[in-house]
Amino acid sequence: MKITFRNSKQQQPTEQDGFNVTYAPAKRIAFKARWYMLLAIVMSPIVLLLWYIFSEKLLIAADGILTTEPVELNAFQRGYVEELFVKPGDYVEKNDIIMHFRAPRVEQDLKLLRQRIDDLKYQNKASLAKIKLLHQQQISDFISALASNNQIQKEYAEGNRDDLLTLADRLMLERLEVEVKRDYNKALLDYQWAIENHQNGPISKSIVDLERDINRLLVTQSELNVRAPNAGVINDLYVNEGEYLLEGASLAKLSNRVQPVVMVFLPPNRLEYGKIGNRATVTLPDGTSVVGVVSEPTQMANRIPRSLAGPFEDGKVAVQVTLSLETDISNFVEGLPIRVRFYYFE
């Protein structure tokens, strides 16, 4: 025999002692809410403990960024951006010209040095012409003297055939010939020495120094063509044509890798997962998941970037791990934040 208990509230839940009680359902909901609240308070420490065990002990997850480790190009002179040859997204080869940089200070220095060297070369040429004229005149005089001496010797030689010359006269003629030739040779040596001394003089040295300075400025001017240090993609341009920049200003960012990698910042207590060959699942912001493999030795700890750090993690140090992706990413964005989950059971 089945025994059932009937409660009048089951039949008329909104009636109490013959009176209509309209708030009865709400009162019962309040009792239920109070009960669930007490249950939540009692269970919350257990839930938090389970979540801590799961996140810290079982879930090996870390934040990272998708990057090609771009190289930042900086201005090494003050000046203007005269012309841009690329735009963001363009691929460039090594030594391709990215932009032409114009430095008015270098141009002004070149102009002054060239004007100064032209003046010195003019002075040097005029001075050399005077030296040549002076010594050539002296040499010409000795040549004339030598010719006269030869003529005298010839005349005396004709007289000597008739024994008209004494021994003293003959000795005098021979000594005169030796002296004229000696002075002539000395004039030639003096002329050569004067030319060499002029070439090594203060004006010539100043010209050499100025030419060295001009060559140095020409090298600097040639380097104003900002070139790609390696092949890659222009990630960003920070300047516009005609813009004046100070020395050290950022010009552009150039990717340093052909394929992007994932730079993961792993907690130090998970260092063993940074070994080469370990695999992980990389989840992009759009929900796409790809497989990554640790491809480089983990040898550096670094501060977590601010874009990944939480409100209480600024300056926190983590192990930097590099993952290579097994699948190419079509829509690559430099510095894209991602989530990485390593496998607990490899």
PDB file of N, CA and C in Angstrom, residues 239-338:
ATOM      1  N   VAL A 239      58.584  57.616 -40.359  1.00  0.00           N
ATOM      2  CA  VAL A 239      58.897  58.948 -40.874  1.00  0.00           C
ATOM      3  C   VAL A 239      58.141  59.196 -42.173  1.00  0.00           C
ATOM      4  N   ASN A 240      58.101  60.469 -42.545  1.00  0.00           N
ATOM      5  CA  ASN A 240      57.502  60.890 -43.800  1.00  0.00           C
ATOM      6  C   ASN A 240      58.517  61.713 -44.586  1.00  0.00           C
ATOM      7  N   GLU A 241      58.313  61.805 -45.882  1.00  0.00           N
ATOM      8  CA  GLU A 241      59.212  62.598 -46.711  1.00  0.00           C
ATOM      9  C   GLU A 241      59.159  64.062 -46.283  1.00  0.00           C
ATOM     10  N   GLY A 242      60.337  64.677 -46.197  1.00  0.00           N
ATOM     11  CA  GLY A 242      60.431  66.072 -45.792  1.00  0.00           C
ATOM     12  C   GLY A 242      60.525  66.294 -44.299  1.00  0.00           C
ATOM     13  N   GLU A 243      60.407  65.240 -43.530  1.00  0.00           N
ATOM     14  CA  GLU A 243      60.443  65.377 -42.069  1.00  0.00           C
ATOM     15  C   GLU A 243      61.878  65.550 -41.586  1.00  0.00           C
ATOM     16  N   TYR A 244      62.059  66.492 -40.638  1.00  0.00           N
ATOM     17  CA  TYR A 244      63.385  66.728 -40.055  1.00  0.00           C
ATOM     18  C   TYR A 244      63.531  65.864 -38.809  1.00  0.00           C
ATOM     19  N   LEU A 245      64.669  65.180 -38.718  1.00  0.00           N
ATOM     20  CA  LEU A 245      64.883  64.242 -37.622  1.00  0.00           C
ATOM     21  C   LEU A 245      66.187  64.551 -36.910  1.00  0.00           C
ATOM     22  N   LEU A 246      66.214  64.219 -35.625  1.00  0.00           N
ATOM     23  CA  LEU A 246      67.428  64.337 -34.836  1.00  0.00           C
ATOM     24  C   LEU A 246      68.220  63.039 -34.913  1.00  0.00           C
ATOM     25  N   GLU A 247      69.467  63.113 -34.529  1.00  0.00           N
ATOM     26  CA  GLU A 247      70.316  61.924 -34.522  1.00  0.00           C
ATOM     27  C   GLU A 247      69.764  60.884 -33.552  1.00  0.00           C
ATOM     28  N   GLY A 248      69.674  59.640 -34.006  1.00  0.00           N
ATOM     29  CA  GLY A 248      69.158  58.554 -33.176  1.00  0.00           C
ATOM     30  C   GLY A 248      67.667  58.327 -33.307  1.00  0.00           C
ATOM     31  N   ALA A 249      66.971  59.150 -34.096  1.00  0.00           N
ATOM     32  CA  ALA A 249      65.522  58.979 -34.254  1.00  0.00           C
ATOM     33  C   ALA A 249      65.213  57.665 -34.972  1.00  0.00           C
ATOM     34  N   SER A 250      64.092  57.043 -34.603  1.00  0.00           N
ATOM     35  CA  SER A 250      63.677  55.785 -35.225  1.00  0.00           C
ATOM     36  C   SER A 250      63.164  56.045 -36.635  1.00  0.00           C
ATOM     37  N   LEU A 251      63.616  55.237 -37.579  1.00  0.00           N
ATOM     38  CA  LEU A 251      63.222  55.393 -38.975  1.00  0.00           C
ATOM     39  C   LEU A 251      62.245  54.316 -39.421  1.00  0.00           C
ATOM     40  N   ALA A 252      62.579  53.055 -39.158  1.00  0.00           N
ATOM     41  CA  ALA A 252      61.752  51.949 -39.644  1.00  0.00           C
ATOM     42  C   ALA A 252      62.064  50.693 -38.848  1.00  0.00           C
ATOM     43  N   LYS A 253      61.173  49.708 -39.016  1.00  0.00           N
ATOM     44  CA  LYS A 253      61.396  48.385 -38.442  1.00  0.00           C
ATOM     45  C   LYS A 253      61.398  47.365 -39.570  1.00  0.00           C
ATOM     46  N   LEU A 254      62.436  46.519 -39.556  1.00  0.00           N
ATOM     47  CA  LEU A 254      62.610  45.508 -40.595  1.00  0.00           C
ATOM     48  C   LEU A 254      62.650  44.132 -39.954  1.00  0.00           C
ATOM     49  N   SER A 255      61.846  43.210 -40.487  1.00  0.00           N
ATOM     50  CA  SER A 255      61.813  41.860 -39.928  1.00  0.00           C
ATOM     51  C   SER A 255      63.187  41.214 -40.026  1.00  0.00           C
ATOM     52  N   ASN A 256      63.516  40.436 -39.003  1.00  0.00           N
ATOM     53  CA  ASN A 256      64.837  39.813 -38.930  1.00  0.00           C
ATOM     54  C   ASN A 256      64.775  38.316 -39.222  1.00  0.00           C
ATOM     55  N   ARG A 257      63.582  37.793 -39.476  1.00  0.00           N
ATOM     56  CA  ARG A 257      63.393  36.372 -39.793  1.00  0.00           C
ATOM     57  C   ARG A 257      62.493  36.250 -41.012  1.00  0.00           C
ATOM     58  N   VAL A 258      62.744  35.196 -41.791  1.00  0.00           N
ATOM     59  CA  VAL A 258      61.896  34.945 -42.953  1.00  0.00           C
ATOM     60  C   VAL A 258      60.518  34.482 -42.504  1.00  0.00           C
ATOM     61  N   GLN A 259      60.464  33.564 -41.536  1.00  0.00           N
ATOM     62  CA  GLN A 259      59.209  33.063 -40.992  1.00  0.00           C
ATOM     63  C   GLN A 259      59.057  33.540 -39.548  1.00  0.00           C
ATOM     64  N   PRO A 260      57.857  33.959 -39.174  1.00  0.00           N
ATOM     65  CA  PRO A 260      57.659  34.410 -37.790  1.00  0.00           C
ATOM     66  C   PRO A 260      57.795  33.260 -36.801  1.00  0.00           C
ATOM     67  N   VAL A 261      58.188  33.598 -35.598  1.00  0.00           N
ATOM     68  CA  VAL A 261      58.290  32.631 -34.512  1.00  0.00           C
ATOM     69  C   VAL A 261      57.443  33.128 -33.351  1.00  0.00           C
ATOM     70  N   VAL A 262      57.238  32.240 -32.396  1.00  0.00           N
ATOM     71  CA  VAL A 262      56.495  32.589 -31.184  1.00  0.00           C
ATOM     72  C   VAL A 262      57.502  32.750 -30.050  1.00  0.00           C
ATOM     73  N   MET A 263      57.493  33.923 -29.451  1.00  0.00           N
ATOM     74  CA  MET A 263      58.345  34.184 -28.302  1.00  0.00           C
ATOM     75  C   MET A 263      57.489  34.000 -27.052  1.00  0.00           C
ATOM     76  N   VAL A 264      57.719  32.891 -26.356  1.00  0.00           N
ATOM     77  CA  VAL A 264      56.906  32.518 -25.193  1.00  0.00           C
ATOM     78  C   VAL A 264      57.655  32.892 -23.920  1.00  0.00           C
ATOM     79  N   PHE A 265      56.909  33.411 -22.947  1.00  0.00           N
ATOM     80  CA  PHE A 265      57.483  33.773 -21.654  1.00  0.00           C
ATOM     81  C   PHE A 265      56.958  32.780 -20.626  1.00  0.00           C
ATOM     82  N   LEU A 266      57.770  31.758 -20.413  1.00  0.00           N
ATOM     83  CA  LEU A 266      57.390  30.610 -19.600  1.00  0.00           C
ATOM     84  C   LEU A 266      57.755  30.865 -18.139  1.00  0.00           C
ATOM     85  N   PRO A 267      56.874  30.499 -17.204  1.00  0.00           N
ATOM     86  CA  PRO A 267      57.231  30.629 -15.782  1.00  0.00           C
ATOM     87  C   PRO A 267      58.501  29.849 -15.471  1.00  0.00           C
ATOM     88  N   PRO A 268      59.352  30.375 -14.593  1.00  0.00           N
ATOM     89  CA  PRO A 268      60.625  29.698 -14.304  1.00  0.00           C
ATOM     90  C   PRO A 268      60.457  28.269 -13.807  1.00  0.00           C
ATOM     91  N   ASN A 269      59.347  27.975 -13.108  1.00  0.00           N
ATOM     92  CA  ASN A 269      59.169  26.613 -12.606  1.00  0.00           C
ATOM     93  C   ASN A 269      58.769  25.636 -13.712  1.00  0.00           C
ATOM     94  N   ARG A 270      58.585  26.144 -14.939  1.00  0.00           N
ATOM     95  CA  ARG A 270      58.278  25.288 -16.092  1.00  0.00           C
ATOM     96  C   ARG A 270      59.453  25.238 -17.068  1.00  0.00           C
ATOM     97  N   LEU A 271      60.639  25.438 -16.562  1.00  0.00           N
ATOM     98  CA  LEU A 271      61.819  25.506 -17.416  1.00  0.00           C
ATOM     99  C   LEU A 271      62.023  24.236 -18.233  1.00  0.00           C
ATOM    100  N   GLU A 272      61.632  23.084 -17.688  1.00  0.00           N
ATOM    101  CA  GLU A 272      61.884  21.825 -18.399  1.00  0.00           C
ATOM    102  C   GLU A 272      61.107  21.730 -19.705  1.00  0.00           C
ATOM    103  N   TYR A 273      60.062  22.559 -19.869  1.00  0.00           N
ATOM    104  CA  TYR A 273      59.286  22.522 -21.107  1.00  0.00           C
ATOM    105  C   TYR A 273      59.922  23.388 -22.201  1.00  0.00           C
ATOM    106  N   GLY A 274      61.043  24.039 -21.893  1.00  0.00           N
ATOM    107  CA  GLY A 274      61.730  24.854 -22.886  1.00  0.00           C
ATOM    108  C   GLY A 274      62.824  24.126 -23.627  1.00  0.00           C
ATOM    109  N   LYS A 275      62.863  22.795 -23.500  1.00  0.00           N
ATOM    110  CA  LYS A 275      63.884  22.017 -24.202  1.00  0.00           C
ATOM    111  C   LYS A 275      63.566  21.927 -25.693  1.00  0.00           C
ATOM    112  N   ILE A 276      64.617  21.857 -26.494  1.00  0.00           N
ATOM    113  CA  ILE A 276      64.443  21.767 -27.944  1.00  0.00           C
ATOM    114  C   ILE A 276      63.669  20.500 -28.294  1.00  0.00           C
ATOM    115  N   GLY A 277      62.674  20.663 -29.162  1.00  0.00           N
ATOM    116  CA  GLY A 277      61.861  19.537 -29.605  1.00  0.00           C
ATOM    117  C   GLY A 277      60.528  19.436 -28.906  1.00  0.00           C
ATOM    118  N   ASN A 278      60.354  20.093 -27.755  1.00  0.00           N
ATOM    119  CA  ASN A 278      59.059  20.063 -27.072  1.00  0.00           C
ATOM    120  C   ASN A 278      58.010  20.767 -27.921  1.00  0.00           C
ATOM    121  N   ARG A 279      56.811  20.216 -27.905  1.00  0.00           N
ATOM    122  CA  ARG A 279      55.733  20.737 -28.731  1.00  0.00           C
ATOM    123  C   ARG A 279      54.717  21.469 -27.863  1.00  0.00           C
ATOM    124  N   ALA A 280      53.971  22.362 -28.516  1.00  0.00           N
ATOM    125  CA  ALA A 280      52.963  23.143 -27.804  1.00  0.00           C
ATOM    126  C   ALA A 280      51.886  23.556 -28.791  1.00  0.00           C
ATOM    127  N   THR A 281      50.726  23.873 -28.251  1.00  0.00           N
ATOM    128  CA  THR A 281      49.618  24.369 -29.058  1.00  0.00           C
ATOM    129  C   THR A 281      49.558  25.883 -28.928  1.00  0.00           C
ATOM    130  N   VAL A 282      49.608  26.553 -30.060  1.00  0.00           N
ATOM    131  CA  VAL A 282      49.584  28.016 -30.095  1.00  0.00           C
ATOM    132  C   VAL A 282      48.194  28.450 -30.532  1.00  0.00           C
ATOM    133  N   THR A 283      47.540  29.237 -29.698  1.00  0.00           N
ATOM    134  CA  THR A 283      46.184  29.703 -29.989  1.00  0.00           C
ATOM    135  C   THR A 283      46.224  31.185 -30.319  1.00  0.00           C
ATOM    136  N   LEU A 284      45.778  31.517 -31.527  1.00  0.00           N
ATOM    137  CA  LEU A 284      45.750  32.904 -31.976  1.00  0.00           C
ATOM    138  C   LEU A 284      44.500  33.593 -31.450  1.00  0.00           C
ATOM    139  N   PRO A 285      44.476  34.931 -31.464  1.00  0.00           N
ATOM    140  CA  PRO A 285      43.303  35.644 -30.949  1.00  0.00           C
ATOM    141  C   PRO A 285      41.998  35.298 -31.648  1.00  0.00           C
ATOM    142  N   ASP A 286      42.061  34.873 -32.923  1.00  0.00           N
ATOM    143  CA  ASP A 286      40.829  34.518 -33.625  1.00  0.00           C
ATOM    144  C   ASP A 286      40.380  33.091 -33.342  1.00  0.00           C
ATOM    145  N   GLY A 287      41.088  32.403 -32.443  1.00  0.00           N
ATOM    146  CA  GLY A 287      40.717  31.041 -32.082  1.00  0.00           C
ATOM    147  C   GLY A 287      41.440  29.970 -32.867  1.00  0.00           C
ATOM    148  N   THR A 288      42.189  30.345 -33.898  1.00  0.00           N
ATOM    149  CA  THR A 288      42.937  29.370 -34.686  1.00  0.00           C
ATOM    150  C   THR A 288      44.070  28.773 -33.860  1.00  0.00           C
ATOM    151  N   SER A 289      44.232  27.474 -33.965  1.00  0.00           N
ATOM    152  CA  SER A 289      45.287  26.782 -33.220  1.00  0.00           C
ATOM    153  C   SER A 289      46.274  26.153 -34.194  1.00  0.00           C
ATOM    154  N   VAL A 290      47.549  26.339 -33.926  1.00  0.00           N
ATOM    155  CA  VAL A 290      48.611  25.729 -34.713  1.00  0.00           C
ATOM    156  C   VAL A 290      49.612  25.100 -33.752  1.00  0.00           C
ATOM    157  N   VAL A 291      50.406  24.190 -34.283  1.00  0.00           N
ATOM    158  CA  VAL A 291      51.392  23.486 -33.460  1.00  0.00           C
ATOM    159  C   VAL A 291      52.739  24.192 -33.578  1.00  0.00           C
ATOM    160  N   GLY A 292      53.379  24.378 -32.441  1.00  0.00           N
ATOM    161  CA  GLY A 292      54.710  24.969 -32.405  1.00  0.00           C
ATOM    162  C   GLY A 292      55.704  24.027 -31.753  1.00  0.00           C
ATOM    163  N   VAL A 293      56.963  24.153 -32.139  1.00  0.00           N
ATOM    164  CA  VAL A 293      58.037  23.309 -31.613  1.00  0.00           C
ATOM    165  C   VAL A 293      59.159  24.212 -31.113  1.00  0.00           C
ATOM    166  N   VAL A 294      59.688  23.896 -29.937  1.00  0.00           N
ATOM    167  CA  VAL A 294      60.837  24.641 -29.418  1.00  0.00           C
ATOM    168  C   VAL A 294      62.019  24.378 -30.341  1.00  0.00           C
ATOM    169  N   SER A 295      62.505  25.443 -31.006  1.00  0.00           N
ATOM    170  CA  SER A 295      63.503  25.270 -32.063  1.00  0.00           C
ATOM    171  C   SER A 295      64.871  25.830 -31.722  1.00  0.00           C
ATOM    172  N   GLU A 296      64.990  26.563 -30.634  1.00  0.00           N
ATOM    173  CA  GLU A 296      66.269  27.166 -30.272  1.00  0.00           C
ATOM    174  C   GLU A 296      66.552  26.926 -28.801  1.00  0.00           C
ATOM    175  N   PRO A 297      67.827  26.859 -28.430  1.00  0.00           N
ATOM    176  CA  PRO A 297      68.152  26.654 -27.012  1.00  0.00           C
ATOM    177  C   PRO A 297      67.614  27.790 -26.149  1.00  0.00           C
ATOM    178  N   THR A 298      67.090  27.422 -25.008  1.00  0.00           N
ATOM    179  CA  THR A 298      66.578  28.412 -24.063  1.00  0.00           C
ATOM    180  C   THR A 298      67.721  28.841 -23.157  1.00  0.00           C
ATOM    181  N   GLN A 299      68.202  30.049 -23.388  1.00  0.00           N
ATOM    182  CA  GLN A 299      69.395  30.504 -22.674  1.00  0.00           C
ATOM    183  C   GLN A 299      69.225  31.874 -22.033  1.00  0.00           C
ATOM    184  N   MET A 300      68.014  32.406 -22.038  1.00  0.00           N
ATOM    185  CA  MET A 300      67.868  33.763 -21.550  1.00  0.00           C
ATOM    186  C   MET A 300      66.554  33.929 -20.803  1.00  0.00           C
ATOM    187  N   ALA A 301      66.628  34.653 -19.690  1.00  0.00           N
ATOM    188  CA  ALA A 301      65.436  35.078 -18.970  1.00  0.00           C
ATOM    189  C   ALA A 301      65.232  36.559 -19.247  1.00  0.00           C
ATOM    190  N   ASN A 302      63.981  36.959 -19.374  1.00  0.00           N
ATOM    191  CA  ASN A 302      63.693  38.341 -19.730  1.00  0.00           C
ATOM    192  C   ASN A 302      62.430  38.790 -19.020  1.00  0.00           C
ATOM    193  N   ARG A 303      62.258  40.094 -18.954  1.00  0.00           N
ATOM    194  CA  ARG A 303      61.050  40.632 -18.336  1.00  0.00           C
ATOM    195  C   ARG A 303      59.865  40.465 -19.283  1.00  0.00           C
ATOM    196  N   ILE A 304      58.729  40.149 -18.712  1.00  0.00           N
ATOM    197  CA  ILE A 304      57.520  39.990 -19.520  1.00  0.00           C
ATOM    198  C   ILE A 304      57.140  41.348 -20.106  1.00  0.00           C
ATOM    199  N   PRO A 305      56.892  41.429 -21.417  1.00  0.00           N
ATOM    200  CA  PRO A 305      56.495  42.712 -22.008  1.00  0.00           C
ATOM    201  C   PRO A 305      55.224  43.252 -21.363  1.00  0.00           C
ATOM    202  N   ARG A 306      55.111  44.555 -21.358  1.00  0.00           N
ATOM    203  CA  ARG A 306      53.948  45.189 -20.730  1.00  0.00           C
ATOM    204  C   ARG A 306      52.647  44.797 -21.418  1.00  0.00           C
ATOM    205  N   SER A 307      52.736  44.513 -22.719  1.00  0.00           N
ATOM    206  CA  SER A 307      51.520  44.121 -23.430  1.00  0.00           C
ATOM    207  C   SER A 307      50.984  42.776 -22.958  1.00  0.00           C
ATOM    208  N   LEU A 308      51.837  41.956 -22.308  1.00  0.00           N
ATOM    209  CA  LEU A 308      51.420  40.641 -21.820  1.00  0.00           C
ATOM    210  C   LEU A 308      51.278  40.601 -20.309  1.00  0.00           C
ATOM    211  N   ALA A 309      51.920  41.526 -19.618  1.00  0.00           N
ATOM    212  CA  ALA A 309      51.922  41.490 -18.156  1.00  0.00           C
ATOM    213  C   ALA A 309      50.587  41.965 -17.603  1.00  0.00           C
ATOM    214  N   GLY A 310      50.154  41.323 -16.529  1.00  0.00           N
ATOM    215  CA  GLY A 310      48.947  41.731 -15.839  1.00  0.00           C
ATOM    216  C   GLY A 310      49.212  42.942 -14.960  1.00  0.00           C
ATOM    217  N   PRO A 311      48.185  43.398 -14.232  1.00  0.00           N
ATOM    218  CA  PRO A 311      48.346  44.595 -13.397  1.00  0.00           C
ATOM    219  C   PRO A 311      49.362  44.424 -12.284  1.00  0.00           C
ATOM    220  N   PHE A 312      49.611  43.200 -11.852  1.00  0.00           N
ATOM    221  CA  PHE A 312      50.558  42.957 -10.760  1.00  0.00           C
ATOM    222  C   PHE A 312      51.814  42.209 -11.233  1.00  0.00           C
ATOM    223  N   GLU A 313      52.022  42.158 -12.561  1.00  0.00           N
ATOM    224  CA  GLU A 313      53.152  41.406 -13.099  1.00  0.00           C
ATOM    225  C   GLU A 313      54.173  42.286 -13.798  1.00  0.00           C
ATOM    226  N   ASP A 314      54.048  43.609 -13.646  1.00  0.00           N
ATOM    227  CA  ASP A 314      54.977  44.504 -14.311  1.00  0.00           C
ATOM    228  C   ASP A 314      56.391  44.288 -13.769  1.00  0.00           C
ATOM    229  N   GLY A 315      57.329  43.995 -14.672  1.00  0.00           N
ATOM    230  CA  GLY A 315      58.704  43.742 -14.258  1.00  0.00           C
ATOM    231  C   GLY A 315      58.981  42.307 -13.882  1.00  0.00           C
ATOM    232  N   LYS A 316      57.988  41.438 -13.985  1.00  0.00           N
ATOM    233  CA  LYS A 316      58.182  40.036 -13.639  1.00  0.00           C
ATOM    234  C   LYS A 316      59.070  39.357 -14.679  1.00  0.00           C
ATOM    235  N   VAL A 317      59.990  38.517 -14.204  1.00  0.00           N
ATOM    236  CA  VAL A 317      60.941  37.839 -15.085  1.00  0.00           C
ATOM    237  C   VAL A 317      60.430  36.447 -15.424  1.00  0.00           C
ATOM    238  N   ALA A 318      60.567  36.069 -16.692  1.00  0.00           N
ATOM    239  CA  ALA A 318      60.158  34.744 -17.157  1.00  0.00           C
ATOM    240  C   ALA A 318      61.233  34.189 -18.087  1.00  0.00           C
ATOM    241  N   VAL A 319      61.145  32.894 -18.348  1.00  0.00           N
ATOM    242  CA  VAL A 319      62.080  32.228 -19.259  1.00  0.00           C
ATOM    243  C   VAL A 319      61.600  32.439 -20.690  1.00  0.00           C
ATOM    244  N   GLN A 320      62.473  32.966 -21.542  1.00  0.00           N
ATOM    245  CA  GLN A 320      62.114  33.255 -22.925  1.00  0.00           C
ATOM    246  C   GLN A 320      62.392  32.036 -23.797  1.00  0.00           C
ATOM    247  N   VAL A 321      61.324  31.499 -24.403  1.00  0.00           N
ATOM    248  CA  VAL A 321      61.407  30.290 -25.223  1.00  0.00           C
ATOM    249  C   VAL A 321      60.961  30.627 -26.645  1.00  0.00           C
ATOM    250  N   THR A 322      61.686  30.114 -27.627  1.00  0.00           N
ATOM    251  CA  THR A 322      61.374  30.372 -29.032  1.00  0.00           C
ATOM    252  C   THR A 322      60.744  29.140 -29.661  1.00  0.00           C
ATOM    253  N   LEU A 323      59.545  29.325 -30.228  1.00  0.00           N
ATOM    254  CA  LEU A 323      58.827  28.243 -30.909  1.00  0.00           C
ATOM    255  C   LEU A 323      58.758  28.535 -32.402  1.00  0.00           C
ATOM    256  N   SER A 324      59.025  27.520 -33.205  1.00  0.00           N
ATOM    257  CA  SER A 324      58.793  27.603 -34.646  1.00  0.00           C
ATOM    258  C   SER A 324      57.454  26.960 -34.959  1.00  0.00           C
ATOM    259  N   LEU A 325      56.703  27.580 -35.860  1.00  0.00           N
ATOM    260  CA  LEU A 325      55.376  27.090 -36.205  1.00  0.00           C
ATOM    261  C   LEU A 325      55.476  26.070 -37.332  1.00  0.00           C
ATOM    262  N   GLU A 326      54.718  24.989 -37.200  1.00  0.00           N
ATOM    263  CA  GLU A 326      54.704  23.960 -38.241  1.00  0.00           C
ATOM    264  C   GLU A 326      53.780  24.324 -39.391  1.00  0.00           C
ATOM    265  N   THR A 327      52.949  25.332 -39.199  1.00  0.00           N
ATOM    266  CA  THR A 327      52.014  25.780 -40.232  1.00  0.00           C
ATOM    267  C   THR A 327      52.236  27.258 -40.491  1.00  0.00           C
ATOM    268  N   ASP A 328      52.311  27.633 -41.766  1.00  0.00           N
ATOM    269  CA  ASP A 328      52.478  29.044 -42.111  1.00  0.00           C
ATOM    270  C   ASP A 328      51.223  29.825 -41.752  1.00  0.00           C
ATOM    271  N   ILE A 329      51.425  31.043 -41.285  1.00  0.00           N
ATOM    272  CA  ILE A 329      50.311  31.925 -40.927  1.00  0.00           C
ATOM    273  C   ILE A 329      50.115  32.924 -42.061  1.00  0.00           C
ATOM    274  N   SER A 330      48.912  32.957 -42.598  1.00  0.00           N
ATOM    275  CA  SER A 330      48.647  33.828 -43.746  1.00  0.00           C
ATOM    276  C   SER A 330      48.580  35.294 -43.332  1.00  0.00           C
ATOM    277  N   ASN A 331      47.865  35.581 -42.258  1.00  0.00           N
ATOM    278  CA  ASN A 331      47.696  36.964 -41.815  1.00  0.00           C
ATOM    279  C   ASN A 331      48.603  37.218 -40.616  1.00  0.00           C
ATOM    280  N   PHE A 332      49.855  37.550 -40.909  1.00  0.00           N
ATOM    281  CA  PHE A 332      50.823  37.779 -39.840  1.00  0.00           C
ATOM    282  C   PHE A 332      50.773  39.227 -39.382  1.00  0.00           C
ATOM    283  N   VAL A 333      50.738  39.413 -38.069  1.00  0.00           N
ATOM    284  CA  VAL A 333      50.778  40.744 -37.466  1.00  0.00           C
ATOM    285  C   VAL A 333      51.910  40.753 -36.443  1.00  0.00           C
ATOM    286  N   GLU A 334      52.856  41.637 -36.620  1.00  0.00           N
ATOM    287  CA  GLU A 334      54.005  41.719 -35.721  1.00  0.00           C
ATOM    288  C   GLU A 334      53.559  42.079 -34.302  1.00  0.00           C
ATOM    289  N   GLY A 335      54.055  41.304 -33.332  1.00  0.00           N
ATOM    290  CA  GLY A 335      53.760  41.576 -31.929  1.00  0.00           C
ATOM    291  C   GLY A 335      52.393  41.118 -31.473  1.00  0.00           C
ATOM    292  N   LEU A 336      51.745  40.252 -32.257  1.00  0.00           N
ATOM    293  CA  LEU A 336      50.403  39.788 -31.905  1.00  0.00           C
ATOM    294  C   LEU A 336      50.454  38.922 -30.646  1.00  0.00           C
ATOM    295  N   PRO A 337      49.685  39.272 -29.597  1.00  0.00           N
ATOM    296  CA  PRO A 337      49.689  38.443 -28.378  1.00  0.00           C
ATOM    297  C   PRO A 337      48.941  37.136 -28.598  1.00  0.00           C
ATOM    298  N   ILE A 338      49.492  36.052 -28.083  1.00  0.00           N
ATOM    299  CA  ILE A 338      48.892  34.732 -28.261  1.00  0.00           C
ATOM    300  C   ILE A 338      48.987  33.951 -26.959  1.00  0.00           C
TER     301      ILE A 338
END
